[in-house]
């Protein structure tokens, strides 16, 4: 069964460093999402992406964040200059459709630790 | 910002019993989602509700949406241990999440 994959599973970085989190969505899916979840807390939406453009983004998704689909298979989240409060689990998701129906399929997550 | 509240936050119930989780939200929205998360795991989509009066059922779980009351419910029928997890609702195009309901089903 097709699944969303994410790499790395755990990333440790120093404050101020750039990190890139990678996701490979399910191959025929059209919509892509990033979420994060600080340990023990609720899930927070970051951004949705369709047709090589951001379609929605939250207040969290400021200039420090960017997304890209560089090669038609990967979907990346870049954090330009990490802060301690960026430490969280980051989940990628993809969906075959958007608009009215948005069942999403989630990857296993990348745990980001900022020291 | 749209506020989403779930209650209860924690729910311990016996196998075979029924219970309902509530999701209230602060401003009008035409879409609501339910997810499940097992401890230490990723999220799983359960239901997408798109219109007032929408009802969806999968196994022992049934979700409904009342957009006028800004309320969704997730009803659990005859709970079994496998349903133990955290359940989140999320609302709107920007997926505002509730705080989650941690459900434990006791034999």
JSON list of N, CA and C in Angstrom, two decimals, chain A residues 84-114:
[
{"chain": "A", "resi": 84, "resn": "UNK", "atom": "N", "xyz": [14.84, 27.63, 19.43]},
{"chain": "A", "resi": 84, "resn": "UNK", "atom": "CA", "xyz": [14.55, 26.56, 20.39]},
{"chain": "A", "resi": 84, "resn": "UNK", "atom": "C", "xyz": [13.10, 26.10, 20.29]},
{"chain": "A", "resi": 85, "resn": "UNK", "atom": "N", "xyz": [12.21, 27.06, 20.08]},
{"chain": "A", "resi": 85, "resn": "UNK", "atom": "CA", "xyz": [10.78, 26.74, 20.06]},
{"chain": "A", "resi": 85, "resn": "UNK", "atom": "C", "xyz": [10.33, 26.02, 18.79]},
{"chain": "A", "resi": 86, "resn": "UNK", "atom": "N", "xyz": [11.26, 25.84, 17.85]},
{"chain": "A", "resi": 86, "resn": "UNK", "atom": "CA", "xyz": [10.93, 25.03, 16.67]},
{"chain": "A", "resi": 86, "resn": "UNK", "atom": "C", "xyz": [11.05, 23.54, 16.94]},
{"chain": "A", "resi": 87, "resn": "UNK", "atom": "N", "xyz": [11.55, 23.19, 18.09]},
{"chain": "A", "resi": 87, "resn": "UNK", "atom": "CA", "xyz": [11.64, 21.77, 18.46]},
{"chain": "A", "resi": 87, "resn": "UNK", "atom": "C", "xyz": [10.25, 21.19, 18.52]},
{"chain": "A", "resi": 88, "resn": "UNK", "atom": "N", "xyz": [10.02, 20.17, 17.72]},
{"chain": "A", "resi": 88, "resn": "UNK", "atom": "CA", "xyz": [8.68, 19.58, 17.60]},
{"chain": "A", "resi": 88, "resn": "UNK", "atom": "C", "xyz": [8.76, 18.37, 16.68]},
{"chain": "A", "resi": 89, "resn": "UNK", "atom": "N", "xyz": [7.65, 17.69, 16.58]},
{"chain": "A", "resi": 89, "resn": "UNK", "atom": "CA", "xyz": [7.48, 16.64, 15.58]},
{"chain": "A", "resi": 89, "resn": "UNK", "atom": "C", "xyz": [6.84, 17.29, 14.37]},
{"chain": "A", "resi": 90, "resn": "UNK", "atom": "N", "xyz": [7.41, 17.07, 13.20]},
{"chain": "A", "resi": 90, "resn": "UNK", "atom": "CA", "xyz": [6.87, 17.64, 11.98]},
{"chain": "A", "resi": 90, "resn": "UNK", "atom": "C", "xyz": [6.29, 16.53, 11.12]},
{"chain": "A", "resi": 91, "resn": "UNK", "atom": "N", "xyz": [5.04, 16.69, 10.78]},
{"chain": "A", "resi": 91, "resn": "UNK", "atom": "CA", "xyz": [4.34, 15.69, 9.96]},
{"chain": "A", "resi": 91, "resn": "UNK", "atom": "C", "xyz": [4.04, 16.26, 8.59]},
{"chain": "A", "resi": 92, "resn": "UNK", "atom": "N", "xyz": [4.31, 15.47, 7.60]},
{"chain": "A", "resi": 92, "resn": "UNK", "atom": "CA", "xyz": [3.91, 15.77, 6.23]},
{"chain": "A", "resi": 92, "resn": "UNK", "atom": "C", "xyz": [2.67, 14.95, 5.92]},
{"chain": "A", "resi": 93, "resn": "UNK", "atom": "N", "xyz": [1.80, 15.48, 5.08]},
{"chain": "A", "resi": 93, "resn": "UNK", "atom": "CA", "xyz": [0.63, 14.73, 4.64]},
{"chain": "A", "resi": 93, "resn": "UNK", "atom": "C", "xyz": [0.37, 15.02, 3.17]},
{"chain": "A", "resi": 94, "resn": "UNK", "atom": "N", "xyz": [-0.30, 14.11, 2.52]},
{"chain": "A", "resi": 94, "resn": "UNK", "atom": "CA", "xyz": [-0.73, 14.36, 1.14]},
{"chain": "A", "resi": 94, "resn": "UNK", "atom": "C", "xyz": [-2.15, 13.90, 0.96]},
{"chain": "A", "resi": 95, "resn": "UNK", "atom": "N", "xyz": [-2.77, 14.44, -0.06]},
{"chain": "A", "resi": 95, "resn": "UNK", "atom": "CA", "xyz": [-4.18, 14.17, -0.32]},
{"chain": "A", "resi": 95, "resn": "UNK", "atom": "C", "xyz": [-4.38, 14.06, -1.82]},
{"chain": "A", "resi": 96, "resn": "UNK", "atom": "N", "xyz": [-5.23, 13.10, -2.26]},
{"chain": "A", "resi": 96, "resn": "UNK", "atom": "CA", "xyz": [-5.45, 13.00, -3.70]},
{"chain": "A", "resi": 96, "resn": "UNK", "atom": "C", "xyz": [-6.28, 14.14, -4.25]},
{"chain": "A", "resi": 97, "resn": "UNK", "atom": "N", "xyz": [-7.06, 14.77, -3.39]},
{"chain": "A", "resi": 97, "resn": "UNK", "atom": "CA", "xyz": [-7.90, 15.87, -3.84]},
{"chain": "A", "resi": 97, "resn": "UNK", "atom": "C", "xyz": [-7.84, 16.98, -2.82]},
{"chain": "A", "resi": 98, "resn": "UNK", "atom": "N", "xyz": [-8.30, 18.12, -3.21]},
{"chain": "A", "resi": 98, "resn": "UNK", "atom": "CA", "xyz": [-8.46, 19.21, -2.24]},
{"chain": "A", "resi": 98, "resn": "UNK", "atom": "C", "xyz": [-9.88, 19.65, -2.30]},
{"chain": "A", "resi": 99, "resn": "UNK", "atom": "N", "xyz": [-10.12, 20.93, -2.19]},
{"chain": "A", "resi": 99, "resn": "UNK", "atom": "CA", "xyz": [-11.48, 21.42, -2.33]},
{"chain": "A", "resi": 99, "resn": "UNK", "atom": "C", "xyz": [-12.42, 20.76, -1.36]},
{"chain": "A", "resi": 100, "resn": "UNK", "atom": "N", "xyz": [-13.41, 20.07, -1.88]},
{"chain": "A", "resi": 100, "resn": "UNK", "atom": "CA", "xyz": [-14.48, 19.55, -1.04]},
{"chain": "A", "resi": 100, "resn": "UNK", "atom": "C", "xyz": [-14.09, 18.30, -0.26]},
{"chain": "A", "resi": 101, "resn": "UNK", "atom": "N", "xyz": [-13.14, 17.56, -0.74]},
{"chain": "A", "resi": 101, "resn": "UNK", "atom": "CA", "xyz": [-12.81, 16.30, -0.06]},
{"chain": "A", "resi": 101, "resn": "UNK", "atom": "C", "xyz": [-11.33, 16.31, 0.24]},
{"chain": "A", "resi": 102, "resn": "UNK", "atom": "N", "xyz": [-10.99, 16.17, 1.50]},
{"chain": "A", "resi": 102, "resn": "UNK", "atom": "CA", "xyz": [-9.58, 16.28, 1.85]},
{"chain": "A", "resi": 102, "resn": "UNK", "atom": "C", "xyz": [-9.15, 15.17, 2.80]},
{"chain": "A", "resi": 103, "resn": "UNK", "atom": "N", "xyz": [-9.35, 13.92, 2.43]},
{"chain": "A", "resi": 103, "resn": "UNK", "atom": "CA", "xyz": [-8.78, 12.89, 3.27]},
{"chain": "A", "resi": 103, "resn": "UNK", "atom": "C", "xyz": [-7.28, 12.94, 3.11]},
{"chain": "A", "resi": 104, "resn": "UNK", "atom": "N", "xyz": [-6.59, 13.00, 4.20]},
{"chain": "A", "resi": 104, "resn": "UNK", "atom": "CA", "xyz": [-5.14, 13.15, 4.16]},
{"chain": "A", "resi": 104, "resn": "UNK", "atom": "C", "xyz": [-4.45, 11.89, 4.64]},
{"chain": "A", "resi": 105, "resn": "UNK", "atom": "N", "xyz": [-3.30, 11.65, 4.07]},
{"chain": "A", "resi": 105, "resn": "UNK", "atom": "CA", "xyz": [-2.47, 10.52, 4.46]},
{"chain": "A", "resi": 105, "resn": "UNK", "atom": "C", "xyz": [-1.18, 11.08, 5.04]},
{"chain": "A", "resi": 106, "resn": "UNK", "atom": "N", "xyz": [-0.85, 10.66, 6.26]},
{"chain": "A", "resi": 106, "resn": "UNK", "atom": "CA", "xyz": [0.25, 11.27, 6.98]},
{"chain": "A", "resi": 106, "resn": "UNK", "atom": "C", "xyz": [1.50, 10.40, 6.95]},
{"chain": "A", "resi": 107, "resn": "UNK", "atom": "N", "xyz": [2.64, 11.08, 6.93]},
{"chain": "A", "resi": 107, "resn": "UNK", "atom": "CA", "xyz": [3.90, 10.39, 7.12]},
{"chain": "A", "resi": 107, "resn": "UNK", "atom": "C", "xyz": [4.17, 10.13, 8.58]},
{"chain": "A", "resi": 108, "resn": "UNK", "atom": "N", "xyz": [5.23, 9.40, 8.89]},
{"chain": "A", "resi": 108, "resn": "UNK", "atom": "CA", "xyz": [5.53, 9.03, 10.26]},
{"chain": "A", "resi": 108, "resn": "UNK", "atom": "C", "xyz": [6.10, 10.16, 11.11]},
{"chain": "A", "resi": 109, "resn": "UNK", "atom": "N", "xyz": [6.54, 11.24, 10.45]},
{"chain": "A", "resi": 109, "resn": "UNK", "atom": "CA", "xyz": [7.04, 12.39, 11.19]},
{"chain": "A", "resi": 109, "resn": "UNK", "atom": "C", "xyz": [8.56, 12.45, 11.27]},
{"chain": "A", "resi": 110, "resn": "UNK", "atom": "N", "xyz": [9.04, 13.68, 11.45]},
{"chain": "A", "resi": 110, "resn": "UNK", "atom": "CA", "xyz": [10.45, 13.95, 11.75]},
{"chain": "A", "resi": 110, "resn": "UNK", "atom": "C", "xyz": [10.51, 14.68, 13.08]},
{"chain": "A", "resi": 111, "resn": "UNK", "atom": "N", "xyz": [11.25, 14.11, 14.00]},
{"chain": "A", "resi": 111, "resn": "UNK", "atom": "CA", "xyz": [11.41, 14.80, 15.28]},
{"chain": "A", "resi": 111, "resn": "UNK", "atom": "C", "xyz": [12.59, 15.77, 15.15]},
{"chain": "A", "resi": 112, "resn": "UNK", "atom": "N", "xyz": [12.33, 17.06, 15.29]},
{"chain": "A", "resi": 112, "resn": "UNK", "atom": "CA", "xyz": [13.36, 18.09, 15.22]},
{"chain": "A", "resi": 112, "resn": "UNK", "atom": "C", "xyz": [13.69, 18.56, 16.63]},
{"chain": "A", "resi": 113, "resn": "UNK", "atom": "N", "xyz": [14.96, 18.46, 16.96]},
{"chain": "A", "resi": 113, "resn": "UNK", "atom": "CA", "xyz": [15.44, 18.96, 18.26]},
{"chain": "A", "resi": 113, "resn": "UNK", "atom": "C", "xyz": [16.42, 20.09, 18.01]},
{"chain": "A", "resi": 114, "resn": "UNK", "atom": "N", "xyz": [16.12, 21.25, 18.54]},
{"chain": "A", "resi": 114, "resn": "UNK", "atom": "CA", "xyz": [16.98, 22.43, 18.39]},
{"chain": "A", "resi": 114, "resn": "UNK", "atom": "C", "xyz": [17.66, 22.68, 19.73]}
]
